[in-house]
Protein backbone atom coordinates (compact mmCIF):
# COMPACT_ATOMS: atom_id res chain seq x y z
CA UNK A 1 0.00 0.00 0.00
CA UNK A 2 1.32 3.44 -0.90
CA UNK A 3 2.18 6.01 1.76
CA UNK A 4 -0.74 8.22 0.75
CA UNK A 5 -3.16 5.30 1.07
CA UNK A 6 -1.75 4.35 4.46
CA UNK A 7 -2.10 7.89 5.74
CA UNK A 8 -5.68 8.14 4.47
CA UNK A 9 -6.54 4.83 6.10
CA UNK A 10 -4.89 5.82 9.37
CA UNK A 11 -7.06 8.94 9.48
CA UNK A 12 -10.34 7.33 8.44
CA UNK A 13 -11.89 8.37 11.76
CA UNK A 14 -11.46 12.05 10.84
CA UNK A 15 -12.88 11.44 7.37
CA UNK A 16 -15.91 9.74 8.94
CA UNK A 17 -16.31 12.67 11.34
CA UNK A 18 -16.32 15.06 8.37
CA UNK A 19 -18.94 13.07 6.45
CA UNK A 20 -21.17 12.79 9.54
CA UNK A 21 -20.71 16.45 10.44
CA UNK A 22 -23.99 18.42 10.66
CA UNK A 23 -22.65 20.98 8.18
CA UNK A 24 -21.93 18.32 5.56
CA UNK A 25 -25.12 16.38 6.28
CA UNK A 26 -27.26 19.48 5.85
CA UNK A 27 -25.35 20.52 2.75
CA UNK A 28 -25.83 17.04 1.34
CA UNK A 29 -29.60 16.98 1.87
CA UNK A 30 -30.09 20.59 0.80
CA UNK A 31 -31.33 21.79 4.22
CA UNK A 32 -28.28 23.92 5.10
CA UNK A 33 -29.20 27.53 5.83
CA UNK A 34 -28.24 29.80 2.97
CA UNK A 35 -26.50 32.31 5.25
CA UNK A 36 -24.38 29.55 6.79
CA UNK A 37 -23.29 28.42 3.33
CA UNK A 38 -22.51 32.01 2.34
CA UNK A 39 -20.27 32.38 5.40
CA UNK A 40 -18.56 29.09 4.60
CA UNK A 41 -17.90 30.14 0.99
CA UNK A 42 -16.27 33.39 2.13
CA UNK A 43 -14.08 31.57 4.68
CA UNK A 44 -13.18 28.85 2.17
CA UNK A 45 -12.13 31.44 -0.41
CA UNK A 46 -9.77 32.97 2.16
CA UNK A 47 -8.44 29.48 2.90
CA UNK A 48 -7.95 28.65 -0.79
CA UNK A 49 -5.82 31.71 -1.36
CA UNK A 50 -3.48 30.52 1.40
CA UNK A 51 -3.63 26.99 -0.02
CA UNK A 52 -2.43 28.35 -3.37
CA UNK A 53 0.42 30.19 -1.64
CA UNK A 54 1.43 26.98 0.14
CA UNK A 55 1.53 25.25 -3.25
CA UNK A 56 3.75 28.06 -4.53
CA UNK A 57 6.14 27.58 -1.60
CA UNK A 58 6.19 23.85 -2.32
CA UNK A 59 6.87 24.59 -5.99
CA UNK A 60 9.87 26.69 -5.00
CA UNK A 61 11.32 23.64 -3.24
CA UNK A 62 10.80 21.27 -6.17
CA UNK A 63 14.03 19.82 -7.47
CA UNK A 64 12.80 18.29 -10.73
CA UNK A 65 10.85 19.51 -13.71
CA UNK A 66 7.92 17.03 -13.51
CA UNK A 67 7.22 18.05 -9.90
CA UNK A 68 7.38 21.74 -10.80
CA UNK A 69 4.92 21.23 -13.67
CA UNK A 70 2.60 19.13 -11.51
CA UNK A 71 2.50 21.74 -8.75
CA UNK A 72 1.84 24.51 -11.27
CA UNK A 73 -1.14 22.49 -12.51
CA UNK A 74 -2.42 22.03 -8.96
CA UNK A 75 -2.22 25.80 -8.41
CA UNK A 76 -4.37 26.19 -11.53
CA UNK A 77 -6.87 23.79 -9.94
CA UNK A 78 -7.13 26.07 -6.90
CA UNK A 79 -7.78 28.98 -9.27
CA UNK A 80 -10.70 27.00 -10.72
CA UNK A 81 -12.12 26.49 -7.21
CA UNK A 82 -11.80 30.21 -6.50
CA UNK A 83 -13.69 30.96 -9.70
CA UNK A 84 -16.50 28.70 -8.45
CA UNK A 85 -16.56 30.61 -5.16
CA UNK A 86 -16.69 33.93 -7.03
CA UNK A 87 -19.58 32.54 -9.06
CA UNK A 88 -21.45 31.73 -5.84
CA UNK A 89 -20.70 35.23 -4.57
CA UNK A 90 -22.09 36.85 -7.71
CA UNK A 91 -25.26 34.73 -7.78
CA UNK A 92 -26.00 34.69 -4.06
CA UNK A 93 -24.87 38.17 -3.08
CA UNK A 94 -21.98 37.01 -0.91
CA UNK A 95 -19.60 39.77 0.13
CA UNK A 96 -16.10 38.39 -0.49
CA UNK A 97 -14.28 41.67 0.11
CA UNK A 98 -12.56 42.15 3.43
CA UNK A 99 -13.38 38.68 4.77
CA UNK A 100 -12.41 38.35 8.43
CA UNK A 101 -11.03 34.83 8.84
CA UNK A 102 -12.46 32.85 11.72
CA UNK A 103 -10.10 31.38 14.33
CA UNK A 104 -10.53 27.93 12.73
CA UNK A 105 -9.69 29.31 9.29
CA UNK A 106 -6.63 31.09 10.62
CA UNK A 107 -5.50 27.99 12.51
CA UNK A 108 -5.58 26.02 9.26
CA UNK A 109 -3.99 28.65 7.02
CA UNK A 110 -1.29 29.46 9.56
CA UNK A 111 -0.48 25.75 9.87
CA UNK A 112 -0.23 25.31 6.10
CA UNK A 113 1.87 28.40 5.47
CA UNK A 114 4.19 27.78 8.42
CA UNK A 115 4.68 24.17 7.30
CA UNK A 116 5.34 25.20 3.69
CA UNK A 117 7.77 27.92 4.79
CA UNK A 118 9.80 25.90 7.28
CA UNK A 119 9.52 22.21 6.38
CA UNK A 120 10.71 20.08 3.53
CA UNK A 121 8.66 19.26 0.46
CA UNK A 122 7.48 15.89 1.78
CA UNK A 123 6.03 17.30 5.01
CA UNK A 124 4.42 20.19 3.11
CA UNK A 125 2.71 17.78 0.73
CA UNK A 126 1.51 15.73 3.72
CA UNK A 127 -0.09 18.88 5.17
CA UNK A 128 -1.81 19.71 1.86
CA UNK A 129 -3.02 16.31 0.66
CA UNK A 130 -5.87 15.81 3.18
CA UNK A 131 -7.82 18.82 1.90
CA UNK A 132 -7.87 17.50 -1.66
CA UNK A 133 -8.52 13.86 -0.85
CA UNK A 134 -11.18 14.61 1.77
CA UNK A 135 -13.16 16.90 -0.53
CA UNK A 136 -12.98 14.38 -3.39
CA UNK A 137 -14.21 11.69 -1.00
CA UNK A 138 -17.02 13.87 0.35
CA UNK A 139 -18.15 14.75 -3.15
CA UNK A 140 -18.23 11.08 -4.15
CA UNK A 141 -20.08 10.16 -0.95
CA UNK A 142 -22.90 12.70 -1.35
CA UNK A 143 -25.84 12.65 -3.76
CA UNK A 144 -25.99 15.78 -5.90
CA UNK A 145 -29.66 15.13 -6.70
CA UNK A 146 -30.49 15.37 -2.99
CA UNK A 147 -28.37 18.47 -2.35
CA UNK A 148 -30.83 20.94 -3.85
CA UNK A 149 -29.20 24.39 -4.02
CA UNK A 150 -25.83 22.84 -3.18
CA UNK A 151 -25.79 20.35 -6.05
CA UNK A 152 -23.07 22.31 -7.84
CA UNK A 153 -20.80 22.04 -4.79
CA UNK A 154 -21.29 18.27 -4.68
CA UNK A 155 -20.79 17.91 -8.43
CA UNK A 156 -17.57 19.95 -8.32
CA UNK A 157 -15.91 17.67 -5.77
CA UNK A 158 -17.43 14.47 -7.17
CA UNK A 159 -16.05 15.27 -10.62
CA UNK A 160 -13.41 12.80 -11.85
CA UNK A 161 -11.22 15.77 -12.74
CA UNK A 162 -11.06 16.85 -9.11
CA UNK A 163 -10.34 13.30 -8.02
CA UNK A 164 -7.54 13.29 -10.58
CA UNK A 165 -6.00 16.38 -8.97
CA UNK A 166 -6.21 14.72 -5.55
CA UNK A 167 -4.55 11.59 -6.96
CA UNK A 168 -1.84 13.72 -8.56
CA UNK A 169 -1.07 15.34 -5.21
CA UNK A 170 -1.02 11.93 -3.55
CA UNK A 171 1.45 10.78 -6.19
CA UNK A 172 3.73 13.68 -5.33
CA UNK A 173 3.41 12.81 -1.65
CA UNK A 174 4.38 9.20 -2.38
CA UNK A 175 7.35 10.40 -4.41
CA UNK A 176 8.75 13.03 -2.06
CA UNK A 177 7.74 12.02 1.48
CA UNK A 178 8.98 9.26 3.72
CA UNK A 179 6.98 7.37 6.32
CA UNK A 180 8.23 9.55 9.18
CA UNK A 181 6.54 10.90 12.32
CA UNK A 182 6.68 14.44 10.91
CA UNK A 183 4.82 13.39 7.76
CA UNK A 184 2.22 11.45 9.73
CA UNK A 185 1.68 14.30 12.17
CA UNK A 186 1.27 16.87 9.39
CA UNK A 187 -1.33 14.72 7.63
CA UNK A 188 -3.22 14.02 10.86
CA UNK A 189 -3.19 17.69 11.88
CA UNK A 190 -4.61 18.76 8.54
CA UNK A 191 -7.41 16.20 8.77
CA UNK A 192 -8.44 17.44 12.21
CA UNK A 193 -8.29 21.05 11.04
CA UNK A 194 -10.69 20.14 8.24
CA UNK A 195 -13.27 18.93 10.78
CA UNK A 196 -12.71 22.03 12.93
CA UNK A 197 -13.26 24.17 9.83
CA UNK A 198 -16.70 22.59 9.39
CA UNK A 199 -17.35 23.11 13.12
CA UNK A 200 -16.68 26.81 12.74
CA UNK A 201 -19.17 27.14 9.87
CA UNK A 202 -22.12 26.42 12.16
CA UNK A 203 -23.44 28.99 14.65
CA UNK A 204 -22.82 28.29 18.32
Short mmCIF file of N, CA and C in Angstrom, two decimals, residues 5-157:
data_model
loop_
_atom_site.label_atom_id
_atom_site.label_comp_id
_atom_site.label_asym_id
_atom_site.label_seq_id
_atom_site.Cartn_x
_atom_site.Cartn_y
_atom_site.Cartn_z
N UNK A 5 -2.04 6.17 0.69
CA UNK A 5 -3.16 5.30 1.07
C UNK A 5 -3.09 4.93 2.54
N UNK A 6 -1.89 4.68 3.04
CA UNK A 6 -1.75 4.35 4.46
C UNK A 6 -2.15 5.52 5.34
N UNK A 7 -1.75 6.72 4.95
CA UNK A 7 -2.10 7.89 5.74
C UNK A 7 -3.60 8.15 5.72
N UNK A 8 -4.22 7.98 4.56
CA UNK A 8 -5.68 8.14 4.47
C UNK A 8 -6.38 7.11 5.35
N UNK A 9 -5.94 5.88 5.29
CA UNK A 9 -6.54 4.83 6.10
C UNK A 9 -6.35 5.09 7.59
N UNK A 10 -5.18 5.57 7.96
CA UNK A 10 -4.89 5.82 9.37
C UNK A 10 -5.73 6.96 9.93
N UNK A 11 -6.25 7.80 9.05
CA UNK A 11 -7.06 8.94 9.48
C UNK A 11 -8.52 8.81 9.06
N UNK A 12 -8.96 7.57 8.87
CA UNK A 12 -10.34 7.33 8.44
C UNK A 12 -11.36 7.82 9.47
N UNK A 13 -10.96 7.88 10.74
CA UNK A 13 -11.89 8.37 11.76
C UNK A 13 -12.21 9.85 11.52
N UNK A 14 -11.21 10.64 11.14
CA UNK A 14 -11.46 12.05 10.84
C UNK A 14 -12.30 12.22 9.58
N UNK A 15 -12.06 11.38 8.59
CA UNK A 15 -12.88 11.44 7.37
C UNK A 15 -14.34 11.12 7.70
N UNK A 16 -14.55 10.11 8.54
CA UNK A 16 -15.91 9.74 8.94
C UNK A 16 -16.56 10.88 9.73
N UNK A 17 -15.78 11.53 10.59
CA UNK A 17 -16.31 12.67 11.34
C UNK A 17 -16.75 13.79 10.40
N UNK A 18 -15.97 14.02 9.34
CA UNK A 18 -16.32 15.06 8.37
C UNK A 18 -17.62 14.71 7.64
N UNK A 19 -17.75 13.48 7.19
CA UNK A 19 -18.94 13.07 6.45
C UNK A 19 -20.19 13.12 7.33
N UNK A 20 -20.03 12.79 8.61
CA UNK A 20 -21.17 12.79 9.54
C UNK A 20 -21.43 14.16 10.15
N UNK A 21 -20.59 15.13 9.82
CA UNK A 21 -20.71 16.45 10.44
C UNK A 21 -22.04 17.10 10.06
N UNK A 22 -22.71 17.78 11.00
CA UNK A 22 -23.99 18.42 10.66
C UNK A 22 -23.90 19.38 9.48
N UNK A 23 -22.80 20.08 9.34
CA UNK A 23 -22.65 20.98 8.18
C UNK A 23 -22.71 20.20 6.88
N UNK A 24 -21.96 19.12 6.80
CA UNK A 24 -21.93 18.32 5.56
C UNK A 24 -23.25 17.58 5.36
N UNK A 25 -23.84 17.07 6.42
CA UNK A 25 -25.12 16.38 6.28
C UNK A 25 -26.19 17.32 5.75
N UNK A 26 -26.25 18.53 6.29
CA UNK A 26 -27.26 19.48 5.85
C UNK A 26 -26.97 20.00 4.44
N UNK A 27 -25.70 20.16 4.12
CA UNK A 27 -25.35 20.52 2.75
C UNK A 27 -25.78 19.41 1.80
N UNK A 28 -25.54 18.17 2.20
CA UNK A 28 -25.83 17.04 1.34
C UNK A 28 -27.30 16.79 1.11
N UNK A 29 -28.16 17.18 2.08
CA UNK A 29 -29.60 16.98 1.87
C UNK A 29 -30.32 18.28 1.50
N UNK A 30 -29.52 19.34 1.27
CA UNK A 30 -30.09 20.59 0.80
C UNK A 30 -30.72 21.46 1.87
N UNK A 31 -30.64 21.05 3.15
CA UNK A 31 -31.33 21.79 4.22
C UNK A 31 -30.45 22.84 4.89
N UNK A 32 -29.19 22.96 4.48
CA UNK A 32 -28.28 23.92 5.10
C UNK A 32 -28.78 25.34 4.88
N UNK A 33 -28.77 26.14 5.94
CA UNK A 33 -29.20 27.53 5.83
C UNK A 33 -28.32 28.28 4.84
N UNK A 34 -28.95 29.07 4.02
CA UNK A 34 -28.24 29.80 2.97
C UNK A 34 -27.16 30.72 3.54
N UNK A 35 -27.46 31.39 4.66
CA UNK A 35 -26.50 32.31 5.25
C UNK A 35 -25.28 31.56 5.80
N UNK A 36 -25.50 30.36 6.30
CA UNK A 36 -24.38 29.55 6.79
C UNK A 36 -23.48 29.17 5.62
N UNK A 37 -24.09 28.78 4.50
CA UNK A 37 -23.29 28.42 3.33
C UNK A 37 -22.53 29.64 2.80
N UNK A 38 -23.18 30.80 2.81
CA UNK A 38 -22.51 32.01 2.34
C UNK A 38 -21.28 32.32 3.20
N UNK A 39 -21.42 32.16 4.52
CA UNK A 39 -20.27 32.38 5.40
C UNK A 39 -19.16 31.38 5.14
N UNK A 40 -19.55 30.14 4.90
CA UNK A 40 -18.56 29.09 4.60
C UNK A 40 -17.81 29.41 3.31
N UNK A 41 -18.52 29.83 2.28
CA UNK A 41 -17.90 30.14 0.99
C UNK A 41 -16.86 31.25 1.16
N UNK A 42 -17.21 32.29 1.93
CA UNK A 42 -16.27 33.39 2.13
C UNK A 42 -15.02 32.91 2.89
N UNK A 43 -15.22 32.09 3.92
CA UNK A 43 -14.08 31.57 4.68
C UNK A 43 -13.23 30.63 3.81
N UNK A 44 -13.91 29.82 2.99
CA UNK A 44 -13.18 28.85 2.17
C UNK A 44 -12.37 29.56 1.09
N UNK A 45 -12.89 30.67 0.58
CA UNK A 45 -12.13 31.44 -0.41
C UNK A 45 -10.85 31.99 0.23
N UNK A 46 -10.96 32.49 1.45
CA UNK A 46 -9.77 32.97 2.16
C UNK A 46 -8.78 31.82 2.34
N UNK A 47 -9.30 30.64 2.73
CA UNK A 47 -8.44 29.48 2.90
C UNK A 47 -7.76 29.10 1.59
N UNK A 48 -8.50 29.09 0.50
CA UNK A 48 -7.95 28.65 -0.79
C UNK A 48 -6.82 29.55 -1.27
N UNK A 49 -6.92 30.83 -0.97
CA UNK A 49 -5.82 31.71 -1.36
C UNK A 49 -4.54 31.32 -0.63
N UNK A 50 -4.65 30.98 0.65
CA UNK A 50 -3.48 30.52 1.40
C UNK A 50 -3.02 29.15 0.90
N UNK A 51 -3.97 28.31 0.51
CA UNK A 51 -3.63 26.99 -0.02
C UNK A 51 -2.80 27.15 -1.29
N UNK A 52 -3.19 28.09 -2.15
CA UNK A 52 -2.43 28.35 -3.37
C UNK A 52 -1.03 28.84 -3.04
N UNK A 53 -0.90 29.70 -2.02
CA UNK A 53 0.42 30.19 -1.64
C UNK A 53 1.28 29.05 -1.09
N UNK A 54 0.67 28.13 -0.36
CA UNK A 54 1.43 26.98 0.14
C UNK A 54 1.92 26.12 -1.02
N UNK A 55 1.08 25.95 -2.04
CA UNK A 55 1.53 25.25 -3.25
C UNK A 55 2.73 25.96 -3.87
N UNK A 56 2.66 27.29 -3.92
CA UNK A 56 3.75 28.06 -4.53
C UNK A 56 5.05 27.87 -3.75
N UNK A 57 4.95 27.83 -2.42
CA UNK A 57 6.14 27.58 -1.60
C UNK A 57 6.67 26.17 -1.85
N UNK A 58 5.76 25.21 -2.00
CA UNK A 58 6.19 23.85 -2.32
C UNK A 58 6.85 23.81 -3.68
N UNK A 59 6.29 24.54 -4.64
CA UNK A 59 6.87 24.59 -5.99
C UNK A 59 8.30 25.11 -5.93
N UNK A 60 8.53 26.11 -5.08
CA UNK A 60 9.87 26.69 -5.00
C UNK A 60 10.89 25.69 -4.46
N UNK A 61 10.42 24.66 -3.79
CA UNK A 61 11.32 23.64 -3.24
C UNK A 61 11.48 22.44 -4.18
N UNK A 62 10.74 22.42 -5.27
CA UNK A 62 10.80 21.27 -6.17
C UNK A 62 12.16 21.21 -6.84
N UNK A 63 12.68 19.99 -6.94
CA UNK A 63 14.03 19.82 -7.47
C UNK A 63 14.04 19.18 -8.85
N UNK A 64 12.85 18.91 -9.40
CA UNK A 64 12.80 18.29 -10.73
C UNK A 64 11.67 18.91 -11.53
N UNK A 65 11.81 18.86 -12.83
CA UNK A 65 10.85 19.51 -13.71
C UNK A 65 9.45 18.91 -13.62
N UNK A 66 9.28 17.57 -13.60
CA UNK A 66 7.92 17.03 -13.51
C UNK A 66 7.17 17.50 -12.26
N UNK A 67 7.87 17.59 -11.12
CA UNK A 67 7.22 18.05 -9.90
C UNK A 67 6.81 19.52 -10.03
N UNK A 68 7.69 20.33 -10.59
CA UNK A 68 7.38 21.74 -10.80
C UNK A 68 6.14 21.89 -11.67
N UNK A 69 6.07 21.14 -12.76
CA UNK A 69 4.92 21.23 -13.67
C UNK A 69 3.65 20.75 -12.99
N UNK A 70 3.77 19.67 -12.21
CA UNK A 70 2.60 19.13 -11.51
C UNK A 70 2.06 20.14 -10.50
N UNK A 71 2.94 20.77 -9.74
CA UNK A 71 2.50 21.74 -8.75
C UNK A 71 1.89 22.97 -9.41
N UNK A 72 2.43 23.39 -10.54
CA UNK A 72 1.84 24.51 -11.27
C UNK A 72 0.42 24.16 -11.70
N UNK A 73 0.20 22.92 -12.14
CA UNK A 73 -1.14 22.49 -12.51
C UNK A 73 -2.09 22.46 -11.33
N UNK A 74 -1.58 22.07 -10.16
CA UNK A 74 -2.42 22.03 -8.96
C UNK A 74 -2.79 23.44 -8.51
N UNK A 75 -1.89 24.40 -8.69
CA UNK A 75 -2.22 25.80 -8.41
C UNK A 75 -3.35 26.25 -9.33
N UNK A 76 -3.30 25.85 -10.59
CA UNK A 76 -4.37 26.19 -11.53
C UNK A 76 -5.70 25.60 -11.08
N UNK A 77 -5.65 24.40 -10.47
CA UNK A 77 -6.87 23.79 -9.94
C UNK A 77 -7.47 24.62 -8.82
N UNK A 78 -6.63 25.18 -7.96
CA UNK A 78 -7.13 26.07 -6.90
C UNK A 78 -7.79 27.30 -7.52
N UNK A 79 -7.19 27.82 -8.58
CA UNK A 79 -7.78 28.98 -9.27
C UNK A 79 -9.18 28.65 -9.78
N UNK A 80 -9.37 27.41 -10.27
CA UNK A 80 -10.70 27.00 -10.72
C UNK A 80 -11.69 26.98 -9.55
N UNK A 81 -11.25 26.49 -8.39
CA UNK A 81 -12.12 26.49 -7.21
C UNK A 81 -12.48 27.92 -6.81
N UNK A 82 -11.52 28.82 -6.86
CA UNK A 82 -11.80 30.21 -6.50
C UNK A 82 -12.79 30.84 -7.47
N UNK A 83 -12.71 30.46 -8.74
CA UNK A 83 -13.69 30.96 -9.70
C UNK A 83 -15.09 30.47 -9.34
N UNK A 84 -15.20 29.23 -8.89
CA UNK A 84 -16.50 28.70 -8.45
C UNK A 84 -17.02 29.53 -7.28
N UNK A 85 -16.15 29.82 -6.32
CA UNK A 85 -16.56 30.61 -5.16
C UNK A 85 -17.01 32.02 -5.59
N UNK A 86 -16.30 32.61 -6.53
CA UNK A 86 -16.69 33.93 -7.03
C UNK A 86 -18.03 33.87 -7.75
N UNK A 87 -18.29 32.73 -8.41
CA UNK A 87 -19.58 32.54 -9.06
C UNK A 87 -20.70 32.47 -8.03
N UNK A 88 -20.47 31.75 -6.93
CA UNK A 88 -21.45 31.73 -5.84
C UNK A 88 -21.69 33.15 -5.33
N UNK A 89 -20.60 33.88 -5.12
CA UNK A 89 -20.70 35.23 -4.57
C UNK A 89 -21.56 36.12 -5.47
N UNK A 90 -21.34 36.01 -6.77
CA UNK A 90 -22.09 36.85 -7.71
C UNK A 90 -23.57 36.48 -7.72
N UNK A 91 -23.87 35.17 -7.67
CA UNK A 91 -25.26 34.73 -7.78
C UNK A 91 -26.03 34.87 -6.47
N UNK A 92 -25.32 34.71 -5.35
CA UNK A 92 -26.00 34.69 -4.06
C UNK A 92 -25.77 35.95 -3.25
N UNK A 93 -25.09 36.93 -3.81
CA UNK A 93 -24.87 38.17 -3.08
C UNK A 93 -23.96 38.04 -1.88
N UNK A 94 -22.92 37.21 -2.01
CA UNK A 94 -21.98 37.01 -0.91
C UNK A 94 -20.88 38.06 -1.01
N UNK A 95 -20.64 38.75 0.10
CA UNK A 95 -19.60 39.77 0.13
C UNK A 95 -18.25 39.10 0.40
N UNK A 96 -17.40 39.06 -0.62
CA UNK A 96 -16.10 38.39 -0.49
C UNK A 96 -14.99 39.38 -0.14
N UNK A 97 -15.30 40.66 -0.16
CA UNK A 97 -14.28 41.67 0.11
C UNK A 97 -14.09 41.82 1.62
N UNK A 98 -12.85 41.90 2.02
CA UNK A 98 -12.56 42.15 3.43
C UNK A 98 -13.03 41.06 4.36
N UNK A 99 -12.95 39.79 3.92
CA UNK A 99 -13.38 38.68 4.77
C UNK A 99 -12.50 38.61 6.02
N UNK A 100 -13.14 38.54 7.18
CA UNK A 100 -12.41 38.35 8.43
C UNK A 100 -12.32 36.85 8.70
N UNK A 101 -11.14 36.28 8.63
CA UNK A 101 -11.03 34.83 8.84
C UNK A 101 -11.40 34.45 10.27
N UNK A 102 -12.10 33.36 10.40
CA UNK A 102 -12.46 32.85 11.72
C UNK A 102 -11.21 32.25 12.37
N UNK A 103 -11.25 32.02 13.68
CA UNK A 103 -10.10 31.38 14.33
C UNK A 103 -9.76 30.02 13.72
N UNK A 104 -10.79 29.25 13.33
CA UNK A 104 -10.53 27.93 12.73
C UNK A 104 -9.87 28.08 11.36
N UNK A 105 -10.31 29.07 10.59
CA UNK A 105 -9.69 29.31 9.29
C UNK A 105 -8.24 29.71 9.46
N UNK A 106 -8.00 30.64 10.38
CA UNK A 106 -6.63 31.09 10.62
C UNK A 106 -5.74 29.96 11.13
N UNK A 107 -6.29 29.11 11.99
CA UNK A 107 -5.50 27.99 12.51
C UNK A 107 -5.03 27.10 11.36
N UNK A 108 -5.91 26.89 10.38
CA UNK A 108 -5.58 26.02 9.26
C UNK A 108 -4.60 26.71 8.32
N UNK A 109 -4.88 27.97 7.96
CA UNK A 109 -3.99 28.65 7.02
C UNK A 109 -2.62 28.89 7.64
N UNK A 110 -2.58 29.25 8.91
CA UNK A 110 -1.29 29.46 9.56
C UNK A 110 -0.48 28.17 9.60
N UNK A 111 -1.16 27.06 9.87
CA UNK A 111 -0.48 25.75 9.87
C UNK A 111 0.10 25.44 8.49
N UNK A 112 -0.70 25.63 7.45
CA UNK A 112 -0.23 25.31 6.10
C UNK A 112 0.95 26.18 5.70
N UNK A 113 0.83 27.48 5.92
CA UNK A 113 1.87 28.40 5.47
C UNK A 113 3.15 28.24 6.29
N UNK A 114 3.00 28.01 7.60
CA UNK A 114 4.19 27.78 8.42
C UNK A 114 4.89 26.49 8.01
N UNK A 115 4.11 25.45 7.74
CA UNK A 115 4.68 24.17 7.30
C UNK A 115 5.41 24.35 5.97
N UNK A 116 4.74 25.02 5.02
CA UNK A 116 5.34 25.20 3.69
C UNK A 116 6.59 26.07 3.74
N UNK A 117 6.63 27.00 4.70
CA UNK A 117 7.77 27.92 4.79
C UNK A 117 8.96 27.33 5.52
N UNK A 118 8.72 26.36 6.40
CA UNK A 118 9.80 25.90 7.28
C UNK A 118 10.15 24.42 7.13
N UNK A 119 9.30 23.66 6.47
CA UNK A 119 9.52 22.21 6.38
C UNK A 119 9.90 21.81 4.96
N UNK A 120 10.36 20.61 4.83
CA UNK A 120 10.71 20.08 3.53
C UNK A 120 9.49 19.79 2.67
N UNK A 121 9.74 19.47 1.41
CA UNK A 121 8.66 19.26 0.46
C UNK A 121 7.74 18.13 0.89
N UNK A 122 8.30 17.03 1.41
CA UNK A 122 7.48 15.89 1.78
C UNK A 122 6.48 16.22 2.87
N UNK A 123 6.92 16.93 3.91
CA UNK A 123 6.03 17.30 5.01
C UNK A 123 4.98 18.30 4.52
N UNK A 124 5.37 19.23 3.67
CA UNK A 124 4.42 20.19 3.11
C UNK A 124 3.33 19.48 2.32
N UNK A 125 3.71 18.53 1.51
CA UNK A 125 2.71 17.78 0.73
C UNK A 125 1.80 16.98 1.65
N UNK A 126 2.34 16.47 2.75
CA UNK A 126 1.51 15.73 3.72
C UNK A 126 0.48 16.65 4.36
N UNK A 127 0.85 17.92 4.58
CA UNK A 127 -0.09 18.88 5.17
C UNK A 127 -1.17 19.31 4.18
N UNK A 128 -0.89 19.21 2.88
CA UNK A 128 -1.81 19.71 1.86
C UNK A 128 -2.72 18.63 1.29
N UNK A 129 -2.26 17.39 1.30
CA UNK A 129 -3.02 16.31 0.66
C UNK A 129 -4.39 16.07 1.28
N UNK A 130 -4.55 16.12 2.61
CA UNK A 130 -5.87 15.81 3.18
C UNK A 130 -7.00 16.68 2.64
N UNK A 131 -6.76 17.95 2.41
CA UNK A 131 -7.82 18.82 1.90
C UNK A 131 -8.35 18.28 0.57
N UNK A 132 -7.46 17.96 -0.34
CA UNK A 132 -7.87 17.50 -1.66
C UNK A 132 -8.55 16.14 -1.60
N UNK A 133 -7.94 15.20 -0.89
CA UNK A 133 -8.52 13.86 -0.85
C UNK A 133 -9.84 13.84 -0.10
N UNK A 134 -9.93 14.60 1.00
CA UNK A 134 -11.18 14.61 1.77
C UNK A 134 -12.32 15.19 0.95
N UNK A 135 -12.08 16.30 0.25
CA UNK A 135 -13.16 16.90 -0.53
C UNK A 135 -13.58 16.00 -1.69
N UNK A 136 -12.62 15.32 -2.32
CA UNK A 136 -12.98 14.38 -3.39
C UNK A 136 -13.82 13.25 -2.82
N UNK A 137 -13.47 12.78 -1.64
CA UNK A 137 -14.21 11.69 -1.00
C UNK A 137 -15.61 12.15 -0.58
N UNK A 138 -15.71 13.35 -0.02
CA UNK A 138 -17.02 13.87 0.35
C UNK A 138 -17.91 14.03 -0.87
N UNK A 139 -17.36 14.58 -1.94
CA UNK A 139 -18.15 14.75 -3.15
C UNK A 139 -18.68 13.43 -3.68
N UNK A 140 -17.81 12.40 -3.66
CA UNK A 140 -18.23 11.08 -4.15
C UNK A 140 -19.21 10.41 -3.21
N UNK A 141 -19.21 10.80 -1.94
CA UNK A 141 -20.08 10.16 -0.95
C UNK A 141 -21.46 10.79 -0.88
N UNK A 142 -21.62 11.99 -1.40
CA UNK A 142 -22.90 12.70 -1.35
C UNK A 142 -23.67 12.52 -2.66
N UNK A 143 -24.97 12.78 -2.60
CA UNK A 143 -25.84 12.65 -3.76
C UNK A 143 -26.22 14.05 -4.24
N UNK A 144 -25.72 14.43 -5.39
CA UNK A 144 -25.99 15.78 -5.90
C UNK A 144 -27.48 16.02 -6.10
N UNK A 145 -28.22 14.97 -6.47
CA UNK A 145 -29.66 15.13 -6.70
C UNK A 145 -30.40 15.50 -5.42
N UNK A 146 -29.84 15.08 -4.28
CA UNK A 146 -30.49 15.37 -2.99
C UNK A 146 -30.04 16.69 -2.40
N UNK A 147 -28.99 17.29 -2.97
CA UNK A 147 -28.37 18.47 -2.35
C UNK A 147 -29.07 19.77 -2.67
N UNK A 148 -30.07 19.74 -3.55
CA UNK A 148 -30.83 20.94 -3.85
C UNK A 148 -29.94 22.09 -4.30
N UNK A 149 -29.98 23.23 -3.59
CA UNK A 149 -29.20 24.39 -4.02
C UNK A 149 -27.69 24.17 -3.96
N UNK A 150 -27.27 23.09 -3.33
CA UNK A 150 -25.83 22.84 -3.18
C UNK A 150 -25.34 21.72 -4.11
N UNK A 151 -26.15 21.41 -5.10
CA UNK A 151 -25.79 20.35 -6.05
C UNK A 151 -24.48 20.68 -6.77
N UNK A 152 -24.29 21.94 -7.12
CA UNK A 152 -23.07 22.31 -7.84
C UNK A 152 -21.83 22.05 -6.99
N UNK A 153 -21.93 22.32 -5.70
CA UNK A 153 -20.80 22.04 -4.79
C UNK A 153 -20.48 20.55 -4.81
N UNK A 154 -21.50 19.71 -4.68
CA UNK A 154 -21.29 18.27 -4.68
C UNK A 154 -20.70 17.82 -6.01
N UNK A 155 -21.26 18.31 -7.10
CA UNK A 155 -20.79 17.91 -8.43
C UNK A 155 -19.33 18.32 -8.65
N UNK A 156 -18.95 19.48 -8.15
CA UNK A 156 -17.57 19.95 -8.32
C UNK A 156 -16.58 18.97 -7.70
N UNK A 157 -16.87 18.53 -6.48
CA UNK A 157 -15.91 17.67 -5.77
C UNK A 157 -16.09 16.20 -6.10
#
